[in-house]
mmCIF file of C-alpha atoms in Angstrom:
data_model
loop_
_atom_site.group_PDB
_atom_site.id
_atom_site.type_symbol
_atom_site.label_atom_id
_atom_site.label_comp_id
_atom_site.label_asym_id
_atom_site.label_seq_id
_atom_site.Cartn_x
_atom_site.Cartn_y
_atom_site.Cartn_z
ATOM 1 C CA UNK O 257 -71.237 28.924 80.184
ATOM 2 C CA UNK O 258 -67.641 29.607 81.062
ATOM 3 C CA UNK O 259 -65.546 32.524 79.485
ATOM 4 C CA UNK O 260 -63.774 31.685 76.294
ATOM 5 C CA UNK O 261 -60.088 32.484 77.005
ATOM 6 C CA UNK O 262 -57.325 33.918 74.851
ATOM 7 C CA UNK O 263 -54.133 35.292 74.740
ATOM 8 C CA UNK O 264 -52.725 38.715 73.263
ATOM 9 C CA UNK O 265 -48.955 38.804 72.122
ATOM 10 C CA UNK O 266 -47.598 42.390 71.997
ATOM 11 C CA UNK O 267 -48.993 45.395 73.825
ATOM 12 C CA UNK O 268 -52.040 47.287 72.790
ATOM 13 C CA UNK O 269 -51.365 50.922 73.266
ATOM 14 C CA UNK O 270 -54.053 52.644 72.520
ATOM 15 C CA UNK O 271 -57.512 51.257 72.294
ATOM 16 C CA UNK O 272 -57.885 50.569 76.477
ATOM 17 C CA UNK O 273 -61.661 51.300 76.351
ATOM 18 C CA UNK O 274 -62.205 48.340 73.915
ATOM 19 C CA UNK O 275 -59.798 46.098 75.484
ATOM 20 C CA UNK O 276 -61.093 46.764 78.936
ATOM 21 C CA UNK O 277 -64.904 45.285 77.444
ATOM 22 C CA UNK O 278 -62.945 42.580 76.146
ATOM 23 C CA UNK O 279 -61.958 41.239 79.494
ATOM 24 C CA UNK O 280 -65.436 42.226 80.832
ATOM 25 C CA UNK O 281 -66.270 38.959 78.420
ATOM 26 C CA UNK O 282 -63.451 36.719 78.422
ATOM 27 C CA UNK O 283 -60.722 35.793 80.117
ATOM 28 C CA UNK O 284 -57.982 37.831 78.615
ATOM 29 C CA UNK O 285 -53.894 37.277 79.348
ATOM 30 C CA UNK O 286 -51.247 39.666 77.595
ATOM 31 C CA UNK O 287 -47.578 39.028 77.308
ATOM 32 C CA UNK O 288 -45.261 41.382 76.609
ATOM 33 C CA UNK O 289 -42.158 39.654 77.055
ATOM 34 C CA UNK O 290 -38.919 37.921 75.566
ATOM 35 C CA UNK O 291 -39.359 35.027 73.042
ATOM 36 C CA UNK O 292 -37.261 32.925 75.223
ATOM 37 C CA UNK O 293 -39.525 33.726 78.337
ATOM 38 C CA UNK O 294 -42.538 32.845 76.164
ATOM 39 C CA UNK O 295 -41.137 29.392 75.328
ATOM 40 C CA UNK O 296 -40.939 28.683 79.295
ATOM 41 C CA UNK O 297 -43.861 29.767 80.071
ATOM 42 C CA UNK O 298 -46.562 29.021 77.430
ATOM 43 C CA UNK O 299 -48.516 25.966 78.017
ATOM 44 C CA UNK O 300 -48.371 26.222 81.335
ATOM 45 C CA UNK O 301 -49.270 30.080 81.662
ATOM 46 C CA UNK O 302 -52.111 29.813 78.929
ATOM 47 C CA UNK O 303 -53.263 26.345 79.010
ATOM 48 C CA UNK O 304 -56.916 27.061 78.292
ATOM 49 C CA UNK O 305 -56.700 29.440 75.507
ATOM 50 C CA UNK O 306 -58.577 28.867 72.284
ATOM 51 C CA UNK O 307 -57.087 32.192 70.245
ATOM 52 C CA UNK O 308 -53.765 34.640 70.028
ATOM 53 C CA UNK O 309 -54.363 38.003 69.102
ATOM 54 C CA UNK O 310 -50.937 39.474 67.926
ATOM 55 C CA UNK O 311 -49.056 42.761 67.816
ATOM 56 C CA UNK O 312 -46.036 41.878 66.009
ATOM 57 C CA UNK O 313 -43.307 42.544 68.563
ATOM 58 C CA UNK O 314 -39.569 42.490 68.005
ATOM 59 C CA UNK O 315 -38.911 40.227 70.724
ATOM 60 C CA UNK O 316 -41.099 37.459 69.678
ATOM 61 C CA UNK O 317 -40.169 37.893 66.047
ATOM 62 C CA UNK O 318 -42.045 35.386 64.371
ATOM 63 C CA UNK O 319 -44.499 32.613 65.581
ATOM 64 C CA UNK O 320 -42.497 29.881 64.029
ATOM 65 C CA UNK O 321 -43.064 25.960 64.344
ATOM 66 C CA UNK O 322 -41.354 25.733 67.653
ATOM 67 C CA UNK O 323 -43.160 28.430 68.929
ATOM 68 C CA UNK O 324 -46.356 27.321 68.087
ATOM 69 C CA UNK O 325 -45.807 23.268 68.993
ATOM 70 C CA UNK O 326 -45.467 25.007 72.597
ATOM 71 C CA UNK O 327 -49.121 26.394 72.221
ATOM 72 C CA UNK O 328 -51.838 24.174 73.816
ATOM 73 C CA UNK O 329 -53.833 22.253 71.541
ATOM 74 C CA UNK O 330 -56.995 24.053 71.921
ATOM 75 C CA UNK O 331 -55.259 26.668 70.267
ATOM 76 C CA UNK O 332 -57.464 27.126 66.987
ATOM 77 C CA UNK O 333 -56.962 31.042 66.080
ATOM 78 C CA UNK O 334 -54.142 33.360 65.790
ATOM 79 C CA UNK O 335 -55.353 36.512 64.254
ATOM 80 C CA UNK O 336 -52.434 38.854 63.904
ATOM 81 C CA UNK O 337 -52.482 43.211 63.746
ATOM 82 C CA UNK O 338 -51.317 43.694 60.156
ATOM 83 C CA UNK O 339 -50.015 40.944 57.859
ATOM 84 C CA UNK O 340 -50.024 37.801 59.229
ATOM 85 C CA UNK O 341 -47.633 36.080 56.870
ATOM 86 C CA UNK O 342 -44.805 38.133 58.039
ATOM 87 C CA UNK O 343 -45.283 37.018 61.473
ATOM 88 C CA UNK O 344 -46.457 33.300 61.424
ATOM 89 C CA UNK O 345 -45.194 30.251 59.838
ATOM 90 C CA UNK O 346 -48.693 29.544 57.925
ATOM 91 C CA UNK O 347 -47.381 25.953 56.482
ATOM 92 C CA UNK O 348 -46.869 25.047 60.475
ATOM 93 C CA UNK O 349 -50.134 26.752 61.847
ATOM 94 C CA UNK O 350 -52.042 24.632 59.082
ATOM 95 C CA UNK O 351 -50.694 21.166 59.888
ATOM 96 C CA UNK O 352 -51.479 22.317 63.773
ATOM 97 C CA UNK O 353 -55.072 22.873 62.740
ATOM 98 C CA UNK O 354 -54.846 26.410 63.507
ATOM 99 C CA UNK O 355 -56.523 29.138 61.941
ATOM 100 C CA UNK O 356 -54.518 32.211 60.992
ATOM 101 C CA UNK O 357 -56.367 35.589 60.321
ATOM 102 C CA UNK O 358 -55.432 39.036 59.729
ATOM 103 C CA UNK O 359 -56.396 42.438 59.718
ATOM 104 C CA UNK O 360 -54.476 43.892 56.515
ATOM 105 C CA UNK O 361 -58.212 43.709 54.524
ATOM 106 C CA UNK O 362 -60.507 44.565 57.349
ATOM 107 C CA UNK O 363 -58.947 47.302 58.670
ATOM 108 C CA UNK O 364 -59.491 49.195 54.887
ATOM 109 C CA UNK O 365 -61.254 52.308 56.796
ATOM 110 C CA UNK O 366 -59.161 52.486 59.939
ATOM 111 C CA UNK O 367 -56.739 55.198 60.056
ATOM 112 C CA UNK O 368 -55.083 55.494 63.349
ATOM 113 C CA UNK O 369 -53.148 53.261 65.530
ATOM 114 C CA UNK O 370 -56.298 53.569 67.875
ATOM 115 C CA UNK O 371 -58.884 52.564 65.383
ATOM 116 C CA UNK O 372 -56.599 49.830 64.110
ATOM 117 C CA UNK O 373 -55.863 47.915 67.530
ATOM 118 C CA UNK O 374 -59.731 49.033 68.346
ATOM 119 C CA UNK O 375 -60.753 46.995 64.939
ATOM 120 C CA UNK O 376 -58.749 44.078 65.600
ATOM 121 C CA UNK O 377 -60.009 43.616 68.996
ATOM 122 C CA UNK O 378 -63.391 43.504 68.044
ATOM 123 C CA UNK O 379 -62.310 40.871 65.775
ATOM 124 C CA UNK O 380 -60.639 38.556 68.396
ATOM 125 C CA UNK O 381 -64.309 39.040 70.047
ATOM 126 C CA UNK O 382 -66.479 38.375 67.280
ATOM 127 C CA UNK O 383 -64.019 35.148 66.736
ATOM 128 C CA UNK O 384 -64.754 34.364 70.668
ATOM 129 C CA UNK O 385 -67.861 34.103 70.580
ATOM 130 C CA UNK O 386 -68.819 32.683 67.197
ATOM 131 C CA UNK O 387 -66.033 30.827 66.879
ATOM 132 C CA UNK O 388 -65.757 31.771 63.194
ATOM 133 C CA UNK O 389 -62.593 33.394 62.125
ATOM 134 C CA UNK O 390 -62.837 36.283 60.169
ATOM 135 C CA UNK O 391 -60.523 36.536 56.377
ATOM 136 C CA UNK O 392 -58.357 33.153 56.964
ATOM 137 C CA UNK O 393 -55.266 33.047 55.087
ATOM 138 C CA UNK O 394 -54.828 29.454 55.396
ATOM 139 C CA UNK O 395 -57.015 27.103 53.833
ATOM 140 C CA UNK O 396 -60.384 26.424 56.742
ATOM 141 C CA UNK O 397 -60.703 22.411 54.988
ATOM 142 C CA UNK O 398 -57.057 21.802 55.939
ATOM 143 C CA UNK O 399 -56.912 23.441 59.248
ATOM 144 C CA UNK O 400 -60.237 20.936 59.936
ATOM 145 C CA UNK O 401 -58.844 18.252 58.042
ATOM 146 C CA UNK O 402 -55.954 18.491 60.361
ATOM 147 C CA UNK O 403 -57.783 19.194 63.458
ATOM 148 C CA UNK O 404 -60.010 15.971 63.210
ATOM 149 C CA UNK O 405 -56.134 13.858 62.540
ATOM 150 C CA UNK O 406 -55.056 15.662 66.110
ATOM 151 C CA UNK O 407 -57.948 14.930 67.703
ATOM 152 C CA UNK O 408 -58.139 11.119 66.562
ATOM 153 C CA UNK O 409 -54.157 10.961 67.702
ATOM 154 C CA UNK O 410 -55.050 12.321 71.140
ATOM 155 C CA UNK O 411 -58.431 9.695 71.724
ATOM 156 C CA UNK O 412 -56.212 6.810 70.273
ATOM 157 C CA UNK O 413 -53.427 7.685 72.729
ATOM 158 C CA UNK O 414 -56.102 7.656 75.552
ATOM 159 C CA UNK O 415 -56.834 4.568 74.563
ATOM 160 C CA UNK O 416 -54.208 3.047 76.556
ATOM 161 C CA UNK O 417 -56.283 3.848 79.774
ATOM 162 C CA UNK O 418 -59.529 1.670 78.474
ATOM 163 C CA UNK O 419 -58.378 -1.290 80.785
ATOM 164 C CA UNK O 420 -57.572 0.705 84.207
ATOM 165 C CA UNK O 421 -60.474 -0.374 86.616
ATOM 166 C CA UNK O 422 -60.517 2.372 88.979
ATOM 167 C CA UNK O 423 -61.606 0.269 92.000
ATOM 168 C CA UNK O 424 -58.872 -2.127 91.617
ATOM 169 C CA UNK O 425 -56.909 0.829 91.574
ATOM 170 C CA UNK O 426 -58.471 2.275 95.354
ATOM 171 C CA UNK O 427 -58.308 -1.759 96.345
ATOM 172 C CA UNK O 428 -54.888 -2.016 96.063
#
């Protein structure tokens, strides 16, 4: 079974231990960059991730729609550190079938910046490997709903390639 894959937005500071286990199992990329180098680099840099875990930064700002129409389509959780509505455009996450989650009522107990970004983590690795968010904001029917429309779009566009014969392709 291969590694499920996902990308963290912002730096995490202080819980290394827990992020260190992370990447022992998943494939783990963090940016820590400029919006604008985001945009150039996203689906090509992170084409097989399934989830964003995000530490608001100021030089992202906000996961907006352009932002996240750059994310690859297997994109189906962003679960953000703190209040996700802040950071994410929630209307445009939705009619991308993407789940947003955050930590705001999970994190009740934590105290620390440590615990906090330790908490969230285990989250984003619960999420990995169940593949059930934890405390959606957006409604789970819609994201589906609109999941199963992007997936039907992508299979109907394929159909185009029903009538290539490969070996008149290699004949000729």
């Amino acid at each position: 079974m291969s590694k499920a894959q996902a990308l963290i937005l912002g730096q995490i500071k202080h819980a290394n231990e827990t992020l260190a286990e992370l990447k022992d199992r998943h494939i783990i990329f963090e940016f820590n960059g400029t919006r604008q180098e985001f945009i150039l680099t996203a689906y090509e840099s992170y084409e097989n991730i399934s989830a964003l875990l995000c530490n608001p930064t100021e030089s992202i700002n906000k996961l907006d729609k352009e932002i996240l129409e750059l994310l690859p389509t297997n994109v189906s959780l962003i679960l953000v550190i703190g209040d996700a509505r802040k950071f994410v455009d929630i209307e445009a996450a939705t009619a991308l079938g993407i789940t947003v989650s955050d930590t705001n009522s999970t994190l009740l107990g934590a105290s620390t910046q440590e615990e906090i970004e330790k908490k969230s983590i285990e989250i984003l690795d619960e999420t990995l490997f169940t593949g059930i968010p934890t405390n959606p904001i957006n409604d789970p029917e819609v994201v589906a709903e609109n999941t199963a429309k992007r997936v039907t779009e992508l299979i109907g566009s394929l159909g185009a390639f029903e009538e290539f014969d490969v070996a008149d392709a290699l004949a000729g």
